[in-house]
Amino acid sequence: MKVGLFVPCYIDQFYPNVAKASLKILERSGFDVEFPLDQSCCGQPMVNSGFVKEGEKVSNHFKNVFKDFDYVVGPSGSCVHHLIHHAGIGENEEEPKVFELFTFLSEHSDVPVMTKSFPHKVGFHFSCHALRGLRLGSSSELVEEPHSIVKPFLDAIPDIEWVPLENVDECCGFGGTFSVFESDVSVDMGRRRLEDHQSHGAEYIISMDSSCLMHLEGVSRKQKDGIKFLHLAELIEKVM
Amino acid sequence: MARVKHAKAAANYIHHSKNPKAQHNAASHLRKKRDREVINVPGWEHLRETASQIKMHTLSNLDKYLEEFERKATQNGVKVHWAQDGNEMNEIVYGILDQHQVPYLVKSKSMLTEECHLNDYLEKRGIDVFDTDLGERIVQLSKETPSHIVVPAMHKTREDISELFHDTMKTEKGNLDAKYLTLAARKDLREKFMNARAALTGVNFGVAETGTVTIATNEGNADLGVNKAPVQIHCMGLEKMVPRQMDLSVFLRLLGRSATGQSITTYSSHYQRPKPGGEMHIVLVDNGRSKHLGMEDFWTALKCIRCGACMNTCPVYRSGGGHSYGYTVPGPIGSIITPARDINQYDDLPFASSLCGSCSDVCPVKIDIHGQLLKWREVIVDHGIVDKSKSIPMKMGSKVLSKPSWYRFAGSIARKVMKQFPGLVSSMVKDWTRGRELPEVPKESFRSWYIKNKKKNDK
């Protein structure tokens, strides 16, 4: 089984530790992982802004880079949602199957063994594309049996205290280029999310998507509220 | 007057309005009530699917159902009128009122008449209009437009309303008692109801097999108007049709719960024929709906039953407020209806969304709202009406990101520039940094690290 590690462009540039942690978790779980050096982006920023043809050029490049892999695994619900549901990668039998990191682990492996303590109060931010796009958890609007592919991972972290939230799955306000073109609304939404986490005592906010975290952390640092941010892969790597 | 674009109007609401949290607080409250109520309905998701199917079927056969509706209503003694656009609707309504020499009209909540600016039209011709839904009455008295389709005065606080009623109805200054204020409005309107010679309502559902119109209210104001006044007029958008009376058992269960978290609205009234000695008119209004119905990617937006749940759930709506959309129907559903009406005027609205998808999951008739928002963006870009500040970075981005060497070069430059000249980058990306810091820049990209630390181990 050949696993290609997909590292979204902004993670490659700004959050290399998220990619390192993802690689380490996959290797620790026994997978043979390669990071193809010619990868760049999934094309979502263009498509979400209405530039579909421009986005296709980028996702075609993606297809080409990863064509020889059985699986492509990336630490982002959002980019993976785009690749599967908008770029349609994996519809064709020949093409690799694209997975969000924790979905891949839960389907093909066990929850990693975690031994180190993380005695902190932590809020979990379920990104919208992972939740309502990839349906990795139950969304609060639907009447359905509660489910979550990440819960087993969250529950396995030693000594962590997950704080309850008032709005469990409200958008953080990032939304790609929305964050710039509607920046006042975007920041207002971000502040509201931070307030929810902070009022419940969260010292850290954890997510499966670094894009949400980049936005939330940006708002948080501007208002100097002292909250810390980690991608779930970084957190798990810390306690493995 | 030119419409202010959403981003600017929303920023204005956030930074300069008196109660920037009013809309958020009220809408969140309704969303929570809705959640508590729907969880108790066995087969809620099945109900949503059924409603969606009924609406898809009806819209696919709309000509047939509208004709059946007209036939049945006419047999019931109702006068049915057809209006191609808002102006025709206004002319028809004015014609009826003028013929009866009616000095004023009592009107229950109707977003259609807001959409067509009926009040203005009639007032210019000497006919007063009294909105009788409390929320609509409040926005009428304060000379505003509704900020929400179900709760028109959602943006106002109790303090605002107390002040408004003091100014317009001489209530006690500073009295914030909701009951006191409501009774004052009630007393004021009661006199209008008692002497009204014509009443107008919106319509929630038109039933083809019976020629009936169904109207859901909590205040009973539609009924007070219609039952007292000899002339009753019901204005209805073409898409409000359902085939059978029994279909209401699906829609009425969804409507109240989705809108306000009530198992059913206080009044669900069915009007079928004129009262003895009275007249009943139904005005069927197109105003862009049939054009919308012909749009392959967007026609299902007409399934909408105007519950407002997508507004209540939408964090963009709650942050920027209902008025920021600049249209009668705001929020996610408004942002997919407006470009179908006038793509040039409303080209910003499909972009006024983070595409979180909550609207589509909360929608009782399962409109793929966020999917259509995204599709509209594509149509707007293809239409060539996108600002260069968006199109240039997108086209450059596409070029850079589809060529790995360009991407690496751009990435390394960006990281260096951000590290050495943070001020420069901040001014370049001022829209980001106004309310946020930029990410801290690591010393190397993952790729560089991988080449140094991993790639050589492979060899």
XYZ file of C-alpha atoms in Angstrom:
699
model
C 0.000 0.000 0.000
C 1.590 3.219 -1.161
C 0.544 6.300 0.788
C 1.203 9.776 -0.581
C 1.346 12.539 2.007
C -0.530 15.586 0.797
C 0.540 18.744 2.597
C -1.756 21.689 1.786
C 0.169 24.730 0.534
C -0.360 26.940 3.585
C 0.629 24.069 5.902
C 3.801 23.543 3.873
C 4.654 27.233 4.116
C 3.380 28.248 7.549
C 2.720 25.136 9.611
C 5.484 22.617 8.789
C 5.067 21.055 12.250
C 1.573 19.905 11.307
C 2.995 18.072 8.302
C 5.874 16.620 10.326
C 3.422 15.376 12.962
C 1.152 13.856 10.312
C 4.097 12.057 8.740
C 5.253 10.766 12.109
C 1.796 9.491 13.085
C 1.393 7.702 9.756
C 4.842 6.139 9.986
C 4.306 5.151 13.587
C 1.084 3.448 12.471
C 3.141 1.372 10.066
C 2.452 3.013 6.725
C 4.979 3.466 3.965
C 4.641 7.179 3.309
C 6.135 9.385 0.664
C 5.842 13.137 0.205
C 5.939 13.848 -3.534
C 8.050 16.960 -3.901
C 6.205 18.497 -6.835
C 2.879 18.991 -5.044
C 1.477 22.467 -4.431
C -2.209 23.114 -3.717
C -5.607 21.477 -4.170
C -7.173 24.366 -6.106
C -9.828 25.190 -3.537
C -9.005 28.912 -3.150
C -9.779 29.482 -6.834
C -12.874 27.316 -7.073
C -14.371 28.767 -3.900
C -13.934 32.212 -5.379
C -15.744 31.203 -8.556
C -12.631 30.661 -10.677
C -13.392 27.086 -11.601
C -11.175 26.768 -14.667
C -8.234 28.237 -12.770
C -8.883 25.797 -9.931
C -9.026 22.874 -12.341
C -5.525 23.629 -13.599
C -4.290 23.317 -10.036
C -6.247 20.161 -9.206
C -5.097 18.584 -12.481
C -1.546 19.203 -11.361
C -2.473 17.518 -8.074
C -3.843 14.474 -9.925
C -0.692 14.201 -11.930
C 1.613 14.401 -8.918
C -0.276 11.738 -6.980
C -1.306 9.424 -9.833
C 0.900 6.498 -8.801
C -0.301 6.295 -5.204
C -3.016 4.014 -3.826
C -3.951 6.510 -1.147
C -3.423 10.202 -0.645
C -3.665 11.376 2.950
C -3.722 14.987 4.082
C -4.156 16.743 7.441
C -7.034 18.960 6.292
C -10.766 18.309 6.118
C -11.225 21.326 3.927
C -8.706 20.604 1.162
C -9.638 16.920 1.127
C -13.318 17.832 0.852
C -12.477 19.965 -2.149
C -10.425 17.226 -3.802
C -13.140 14.594 -3.370
C -16.334 16.597 -3.835
C -15.364 19.373 -6.217
C -12.316 18.115 -8.114
C -13.874 14.627 -8.138
C -10.619 12.810 -7.417
C -11.206 9.149 -6.707
C -14.368 8.879 -8.833
C -12.296 7.073 -11.411
C -11.113 3.585 -10.317
C -7.579 4.317 -11.517
C -7.225 7.373 -9.347
C -5.975 7.242 -5.771
C -8.436 7.515 -2.904
C -8.022 10.781 -1.030
C -8.405 10.760 2.752
C -8.438 13.249 5.568
C -5.732 12.064 7.988
C -7.925 10.859 10.855
C -10.460 9.239 8.570
C -7.644 7.283 6.976
C -6.268 6.229 10.348
C -9.649 5.178 11.663
C -10.369 3.084 8.564
C -6.935 1.554 8.044
C -5.289 1.442 11.433
C -5.794 1.783 15.176
C -5.796 4.880 17.309
C -2.080 5.545 17.982
C -0.807 4.619 21.415
C -0.581 7.776 23.497
C 1.333 7.669 26.736
C 2.224 11.219 27.687
C -0.052 13.376 29.748
C -1.747 16.509 28.399
C -3.416 17.933 31.522
C -5.145 20.911 29.947
C -8.613 22.238 29.278
C -9.121 22.099 25.551
C -11.848 23.121 23.113
C -12.347 21.218 19.866
C -13.183 23.138 16.703
C -14.801 20.846 14.133
C -14.165 22.518 10.803
C -17.257 22.929 8.637
C -15.813 21.130 5.627
C -14.815 18.147 7.763
C -18.193 18.148 9.500
C -20.830 19.114 6.946
C -18.684 18.476 3.876
C -17.038 15.137 4.613
C -19.657 14.256 7.273
C -16.962 13.157 9.722
C -19.306 13.946 12.596
C -22.987 14.617 13.237
C -23.963 18.212 12.558
C -26.159 19.971 15.097
C -28.814 20.851 12.504
C -29.612 17.254 11.590
C -31.612 14.857 13.705
C -29.337 11.832 13.597
C -27.473 9.416 15.857
C -24.405 11.205 17.225
C -21.260 10.097 15.439
C -17.711 11.362 15.064
C -14.668 9.783 13.471
C -12.312 11.833 15.646
C -13.895 11.038 19.008
C -11.811 7.870 19.577
C -8.664 9.933 19.007
C -9.804 12.738 21.303
C -10.807 10.274 24.024
C -7.427 8.529 23.925
C -5.347 11.582 24.844
C -4.214 11.068 28.458
C -5.514 13.498 31.090
C -6.990 15.981 28.634
C -10.185 17.803 29.593
C -12.405 18.648 26.616
C -14.561 21.660 27.429
C -18.216 21.781 26.354
C -19.202 24.575 23.979
C -22.350 26.663 23.606
C -22.303 26.243 19.811
C -20.595 22.970 19.044
C -20.216 23.398 15.327
C -20.472 27.042 14.365
C -18.181 28.302 11.615
C -15.046 30.139 12.748
C -15.393 32.691 9.950
C -12.354 31.784 7.861
C -13.993 30.655 4.619
C -10.927 31.068 2.380
C -10.967 34.321 0.420
C -14.107 35.238 2.376
C -11.751 36.066 5.261
C -10.270 38.892 3.193
C -13.187 40.063 1.059
C -15.571 40.085 4.039
C -12.927 40.685 6.651
C -15.074 42.532 9.206
C -17.679 39.775 9.300
C -14.976 37.122 9.290
C -13.212 38.652 12.297
C -16.500 39.141 14.135
C -17.295 35.454 13.643
C -13.807 34.538 14.840
C -14.178 36.596 18.004
C -17.477 34.900 18.728
C -15.923 31.440 18.425
C -13.007 32.404 20.671
C -15.377 33.797 23.268
C -17.315 30.518 23.328
C -14.133 28.497 23.885
C -12.657 30.917 26.393
C -15.817 31.320 28.431
C -15.726 27.547 28.938
C -12.171 27.711 30.176
C -10.296 26.441 27.123
C -6.534 26.997 27.284
C -6.072 25.397 23.874
C -8.181 25.150 20.726
C -7.629 22.047 18.614
C -8.833 21.394 15.086
C -8.310 19.083 12.134
C -7.897 22.125 9.893
C -5.016 24.565 10.117
C -6.885 27.105 7.990
C -9.519 27.628 10.717
C -6.703 27.752 13.267
C -4.702 30.295 11.260
C -7.726 32.600 11.305
C -8.681 31.975 14.942
C -5.091 32.318 16.109
C -4.752 35.527 14.127
C -7.798 37.008 15.856
C -6.700 35.668 19.225
C -3.187 37.125 19.008
C -4.569 40.480 17.912
C -6.803 40.641 20.968
C -4.089 39.073 23.138
C -6.375 36.593 24.864
C -3.622 34.028 25.417
C -5.339 31.007 23.898
C -2.996 28.448 22.317
C -3.682 26.575 19.101
C -2.671 23.142 17.860
C -3.642 20.941 14.969
C -4.932 17.600 16.245
C -1.973 15.864 14.563
C 0.465 18.081 16.485
C -1.295 17.335 19.741
C -1.290 13.585 19.162
C 2.368 13.651 18.116
C 3.170 15.473 21.377
C 1.645 12.750 23.528
C 2.677 9.657 21.546
C -30.193 54.903 -4.800
C -27.257 52.586 -5.385
C -27.169 49.537 -3.188
C -24.294 49.373 -0.703
C -22.327 46.144 -1.175
C -22.649 43.554 1.560
C -19.089 43.699 2.946
C -19.345 47.438 3.505
C -22.878 47.415 4.893
C -22.029 44.547 7.239
C -18.874 46.293 8.464
C -20.993 49.335 9.146
C -23.457 47.285 11.169
C -20.664 45.661 13.179
C -18.776 48.869 13.958
C -21.360 51.633 13.935
C -24.817 50.331 14.772
C -26.375 50.901 18.133
C -27.023 47.233 18.852
C -24.558 45.155 16.861
C -25.405 42.035 18.878
C -29.201 42.331 18.670
C -29.536 40.322 15.483
C -27.139 37.644 16.703
C -28.858 37.239 20.054
C -32.366 36.961 18.658
C -31.451 34.701 15.743
C -29.357 32.350 17.905
C -32.226 32.092 20.332
C -34.564 30.983 17.527
C -32.062 28.466 16.188
C -31.757 26.923 19.670
C -35.534 26.776 20.095
C -35.749 25.106 16.707
C -33.211 22.460 17.713
C -35.048 21.655 20.942
C -38.313 21.240 19.044
C -37.208 19.225 15.994
C -35.382 16.645 18.068
C -38.787 15.475 19.332
C -40.261 14.878 15.894
C -39.894 11.237 14.877
C -38.705 11.056 11.300
C -37.743 14.738 11.052
C -35.240 14.015 8.284
C -37.839 11.970 6.432
C -40.275 14.850 6.743
C -37.721 17.230 5.206
C -37.122 14.828 2.338
C -40.863 14.436 1.737
C -41.357 18.195 1.672
C -38.500 18.550 -0.767
C -40.001 15.921 -3.074
C -43.443 17.536 -2.987
C -41.988 20.927 -3.855
C -39.796 19.527 -6.641
C -42.812 17.786 -8.121
C -44.974 20.887 -7.815
C -42.386 23.190 -9.343
C -41.841 20.719 -12.186
C -45.567 20.847 -12.934
C -46.212 24.395 -11.846
C -48.221 25.442 -14.908
C -50.679 22.598 -14.364
C -51.093 23.283 -10.638
C -51.474 27.024 -11.073
C -54.227 26.505 -13.633
C -55.966 23.986 -11.381
C -55.673 26.448 -8.519
C -57.159 29.261 -10.605
C -60.013 27.016 -11.761
C -60.892 25.879 -8.238
C -60.586 29.332 -6.717
C -62.772 30.813 -9.444
C -65.388 28.101 -8.820
C -65.283 29.133 -5.150
C -66.223 32.658 -6.128
C -62.729 34.097 -5.782
C -61.432 36.624 -8.282
C -57.977 35.460 -9.429
C -55.513 37.958 -10.908
C -52.138 37.357 -12.542
C -49.292 39.830 -12.147
C -46.155 39.535 -14.240
C -44.130 41.797 -11.986
C -44.311 43.911 -8.853
C -45.696 46.883 -10.639
C -48.578 44.874 -12.078
C -49.316 43.503 -8.612
C -49.383 47.019 -7.188
C -51.670 48.224 -9.988
C -54.069 45.332 -9.429
C -54.247 45.918 -5.669
C -54.655 49.654 -6.148
C -57.393 49.044 -8.737
C -59.396 46.946 -6.285
C -59.023 49.473 -3.455
C -59.767 52.413 -5.721
C -62.897 50.779 -7.060
C -64.203 50.466 -3.504
C -63.016 53.942 -2.491
C -61.144 52.431 0.442
C -59.252 55.044 2.507
C -56.797 52.591 4.025
C -55.657 48.995 4.055
C -54.774 46.674 6.935
C -52.040 44.317 5.879
C -50.641 41.253 7.606
C -47.079 40.142 7.049
C -46.179 39.715 3.413
C -42.602 39.711 2.188
C -43.942 39.665 -1.369
C -45.507 43.090 -0.916
C -42.235 44.278 0.654
C -40.409 42.921 -2.386
C -42.773 44.849 -4.686
C -42.877 48.024 -2.534
C -46.654 47.992 -2.316
C -46.850 50.346 0.682
C -45.025 53.130 -1.164
C -47.136 52.629 -4.245
C -50.428 52.893 -2.364
C -49.379 55.739 -0.084
C -48.329 57.809 -3.097
C -51.861 57.338 -4.400
C -53.510 58.406 -1.188
C -54.227 55.041 0.418
C -52.737 54.503 3.873
C -51.354 51.097 4.758
C -51.238 49.779 8.307
C -48.967 46.799 8.798
C -50.624 44.688 11.465
C -47.926 42.141 12.268
C -46.269 43.626 15.341
C -42.745 43.304 13.938
C -43.735 44.799 10.600
C -45.639 47.554 12.372
C -42.466 48.403 14.300
C -40.334 48.683 11.166
C -43.104 50.627 9.460
C -43.264 53.122 12.329
C -39.489 53.508 12.342
C -39.449 53.885 8.540
C -37.181 50.909 8.041
C -37.394 47.659 6.112
C -37.562 44.198 7.731
C -34.209 42.755 8.787
C -35.644 39.228 8.897
C -38.529 37.660 6.996
C -40.235 36.082 10.029
C -39.149 38.551 12.705
C -39.055 41.855 10.802
C -37.846 43.953 13.752
C -35.217 41.466 14.869
C -32.489 44.120 14.816
C -34.291 46.202 17.425
C -34.009 45.903 21.184
C -36.778 46.417 23.694
C -35.265 49.818 24.490
C -35.484 50.841 20.818
C -39.113 49.797 20.675
C -40.038 51.571 23.905
C -38.554 54.761 22.527
C -40.274 54.339 19.160
C -43.672 53.727 20.768
C -43.196 56.717 23.035
C -42.539 58.896 19.980
C -45.306 57.473 17.806
C -47.990 56.258 20.219
C -47.303 58.352 23.308
C -46.519 55.401 25.544
C -44.814 56.047 28.854
C -41.178 57.050 28.389
C -38.695 54.364 29.393
C -41.320 51.676 30.036
C -39.655 48.434 28.921
C -42.445 46.052 29.873
C -43.084 43.890 26.799
C -46.720 43.354 27.752
C -47.339 47.061 28.192
C -45.745 47.866 24.830
C -47.583 45.083 23.021
C -50.905 46.164 24.471
C -50.264 49.710 23.301
C -49.647 48.512 19.743
C -52.684 46.271 19.971
C -54.946 49.085 21.090
C -53.653 51.313 18.331
C -54.216 48.644 15.668
C -57.553 47.426 17.028
C -59.228 50.622 15.976
C -57.787 50.244 12.459
C -59.049 46.668 12.238
C -62.558 47.594 13.387
C -63.048 50.205 10.716
C -61.109 48.562 7.879
C -62.917 48.050 4.595
C -60.075 46.127 2.967
C -57.478 43.673 4.283
C -54.481 42.214 2.530
C -52.397 39.188 3.485
C -49.420 37.275 2.217
C -49.799 33.557 1.569
C -47.812 30.647 2.943
C -49.366 27.939 0.783
C -51.801 27.855 -2.114
C -53.571 24.504 -2.420
C -54.237 23.571 -6.043
C -56.953 20.936 -5.470
C -59.133 23.234 -3.332
C -58.190 26.729 -4.525
C -57.490 27.595 -0.890
C -54.850 29.908 0.522
C -53.229 29.013 3.837
C -51.801 31.666 6.108
C -49.804 30.999 9.260
C -49.537 33.718 11.896
C -48.953 33.903 15.614
C -50.865 37.082 16.230
C -54.116 36.300 14.453
C -53.738 39.607 12.685
C -54.418 38.167 9.243
C -57.697 36.764 10.552
C -58.752 39.950 12.284
C -58.264 41.850 9.048
C -59.802 39.343 6.690
C -62.833 38.489 8.824
C -63.805 42.072 9.502
C -63.166 43.829 6.200
C -65.598 43.185 3.330
C -62.774 43.116 0.758
C -59.960 40.626 1.242
C -56.878 40.404 -0.975
C -54.219 37.707 -0.846
C -50.924 38.304 -2.667
C -49.046 35.153 -3.462
C -45.784 34.308 -5.240
C -46.186 31.622 -7.911
C -43.926 29.202 -6.045
C -46.205 28.951 -2.995
C -48.253 26.192 -4.623
C -48.783 22.716 -3.159
C -50.917 20.109 -4.939
C -53.157 18.741 -2.200
C -54.645 19.772 1.109
C -52.952 16.800 2.780
C -49.553 18.205 1.772
C -50.116 20.871 4.405
C -49.696 18.129 7.020
C -46.068 17.992 5.930
C -45.400 21.695 5.502
C -47.179 23.048 8.571
C -45.224 20.621 10.733
C -41.970 21.892 9.262
C -42.760 25.593 9.077
C -43.407 26.595 12.689
C -40.648 24.397 14.027
C -38.032 25.631 11.579
C -39.066 29.257 11.921
C -39.487 29.807 15.636
C -39.247 26.420 17.317
C -43.007 26.185 17.756
C -44.699 22.881 17.028
C -47.214 24.880 15.018
C -47.997 28.564 14.608
C -50.870 29.840 16.747
C -53.136 30.337 13.745
C -53.162 28.315 10.538
C -55.999 29.830 8.542
C -57.445 28.503 5.330
C -59.410 30.914 3.148
C -61.491 29.417 0.414
C -64.366 31.706 -0.536
C -65.573 35.271 -0.016
C -67.679 35.967 3.051
C -71.396 36.701 2.360
C -71.584 40.079 0.678
C -67.802 40.329 0.520
C -65.105 39.968 -2.112
C -62.063 37.732 -2.144
C -59.157 38.379 -4.506
C -56.008 36.345 -5.033
C -53.130 37.964 -6.902
C -50.635 35.459 -8.329
C -47.312 37.189 -8.740
C -44.389 36.159 -10.929
C -41.860 39.005 -10.511
C -38.893 36.989 -11.784
C -39.968 33.592 -10.452
C -40.665 31.915 -13.785
C -37.311 33.099 -15.120
C -35.696 31.627 -11.986
C -37.611 28.369 -12.504
C -35.946 28.043 -15.901
C -32.417 28.093 -14.463
C -31.133 24.537 -14.413
C -28.666 25.003 -11.554
C -30.810 27.246 -9.415
C -34.533 26.459 -9.780
C -34.707 24.406 -6.583
C -34.248 27.621 -4.583
C -37.971 28.113 -5.320
C -38.751 25.244 -2.924
C -38.245 27.788 -0.131
C -41.150 28.128 2.334
C -39.723 31.317 3.897
C -39.195 29.951 7.405
C -36.039 31.992 7.997
C -34.131 29.080 9.584
C -31.169 29.647 7.262
C -30.954 33.225 8.506
C -31.094 32.193 12.154
C -28.334 29.666 11.726
C -26.101 31.751 9.466
C -23.146 33.273 11.348
C -22.609 35.778 8.533
C -26.213 36.963 8.781
C -25.949 37.214 12.561
C -22.719 39.197 12.392
C -23.581 41.590 9.582
C -27.307 41.924 10.251
C -30.248 41.493 7.899
C -30.080 44.942 6.359
C -26.549 44.350 5.085
C -27.931 42.271 2.219
C -29.906 45.145 0.770
C -32.868 42.982 -0.235
C -36.217 41.968 1.291
C -35.149 38.358 1.724
C -31.726 38.455 3.416
C -29.394 35.693 4.541
C -28.327 32.583 2.660
C -31.609 32.066 0.785
C -31.696 35.735 -0.221
C -28.161 35.402 -1.549
C -29.218 32.681 -3.999
C -32.525 34.317 -4.983
C -31.222 37.817 -5.681
C -28.684 36.985 -8.406
C -31.451 35.102 -10.226
C -33.445 38.341 -10.230
C -30.604 40.707 -11.147
C -27.068 39.374 -11.375
C -25.450 42.794 -11.809
C -27.159 44.348 -8.829
C -26.529 41.472 -6.402
C -23.213 40.052 -7.647
C -21.665 40.426 -4.173
C -24.198 38.350 -2.225
C -23.090 34.823 -3.208
C -19.673 35.812 -1.837
C -21.168 36.898 1.502
C -20.810 33.394 2.918
C -18.089 31.271 4.465
C -19.781 28.244 2.817
C -20.081 26.502 6.179
C -23.149 24.616 4.972
C -25.273 25.087 8.078
C -28.044 26.670 5.964
C -28.426 23.559 3.818
C -28.590 21.262 6.853
C -31.170 23.384 8.633
C -33.378 23.990 5.578
C -36.727 22.182 6.024
C -37.085 21.634 2.273
C -33.447 20.634 1.739
C -32.346 23.354 -0.632
C -28.639 22.937 -1.316
C -28.129 26.574 -0.393
C -24.377 26.609 0.027
C -23.934 24.511 -3.115
C -25.892 27.141 -5.040
C -23.908 29.965 -3.434
C -20.751 28.359 -4.796
C -22.321 27.782 -8.218
C -23.424 31.424 -8.380
C -19.823 32.489 -7.773
C -18.805 30.542 -10.858
C -21.603 32.100 -12.917
C -20.674 35.585 -11.717
C -17.006 35.061 -12.600
C -17.995 33.721 -16.046
C -20.190 36.771 -16.431
C -17.039 38.879 -16.131
C -18.373 41.120 -13.384
C -15.829 40.252 -10.735
C -13.585 42.939 -9.339
C -9.935 42.892 -10.501
C -8.809 42.767 -6.874
C -10.280 39.262 -6.881
C -9.617 38.076 -10.416
C -5.910 38.988 -10.648
C -4.787 37.096 -7.534
C -6.951 34.132 -8.540
C -5.464 33.914 -12.028
C -1.931 34.441 -10.760
C -2.512 31.937 -7.987
C -3.670 29.354 -10.464
C -0.540 29.828 -12.603
C 1.807 29.687 -9.641
C 0.136 26.738 -7.954
C -0.019 24.589 -11.052
C 3.746 24.900 -11.552
C 5.738 23.401 -8.670
C 8.887 25.442 -9.245
C 6.917 28.718 -9.307
C 5.067 27.680 -6.179
C 8.287 26.952 -4.294
C 9.829 30.216 -5.421
C 6.734 32.244 -4.442
C 6.562 30.449 -1.106
C 10.180 31.067 -0.200
C 9.946 34.741 -1.185
C 6.741 35.161 0.793
C 8.268 33.645 3.892
C 11.408 35.809 3.628
C 9.486 38.999 3.018
C 7.132 38.283 5.896
C 10.059 37.686 8.227
C 12.109 40.732 7.260
C 9.455 43.290 6.424
C 6.424 42.418 8.480
C 5.118 45.967 8.132
C 5.181 45.814 4.357
C 3.255 42.581 4.241
C 0.799 43.907 6.787
C -0.075 46.852 4.585
C -0.379 44.565 1.560
C -2.766 42.315 3.348
C -4.461 44.975 5.413
C -7.826 43.341 5.064
C -6.434 40.338 6.866
C -4.502 42.225 9.498
C -7.150 44.753 10.487
C -8.567 42.288 12.972
C -5.957 39.537 12.886
C -2.248 38.897 13.155
C -0.456 37.063 10.355
C 0.811 33.581 11.121
C 4.285 33.408 12.613
C 6.717 32.446 9.896
C 8.721 29.247 10.343
C 12.340 29.174 9.233
C 11.739 26.592 6.556
C 8.878 24.978 4.692
C 7.935 21.375 5.310
C 9.266 20.499 1.878
C 12.720 21.897 2.665
C 12.758 20.050 5.958
C 11.656 16.849 4.232
C 14.431 17.048 1.622
C 17.046 17.574 4.333
C 15.811 15.100 6.904
C 13.795 12.449 5.152
C 14.593 12.230 1.498
C 18.260 11.338 2.023
C 17.311 8.550 4.424
C 15.275 6.980 1.628
C 18.246 6.764 -0.676
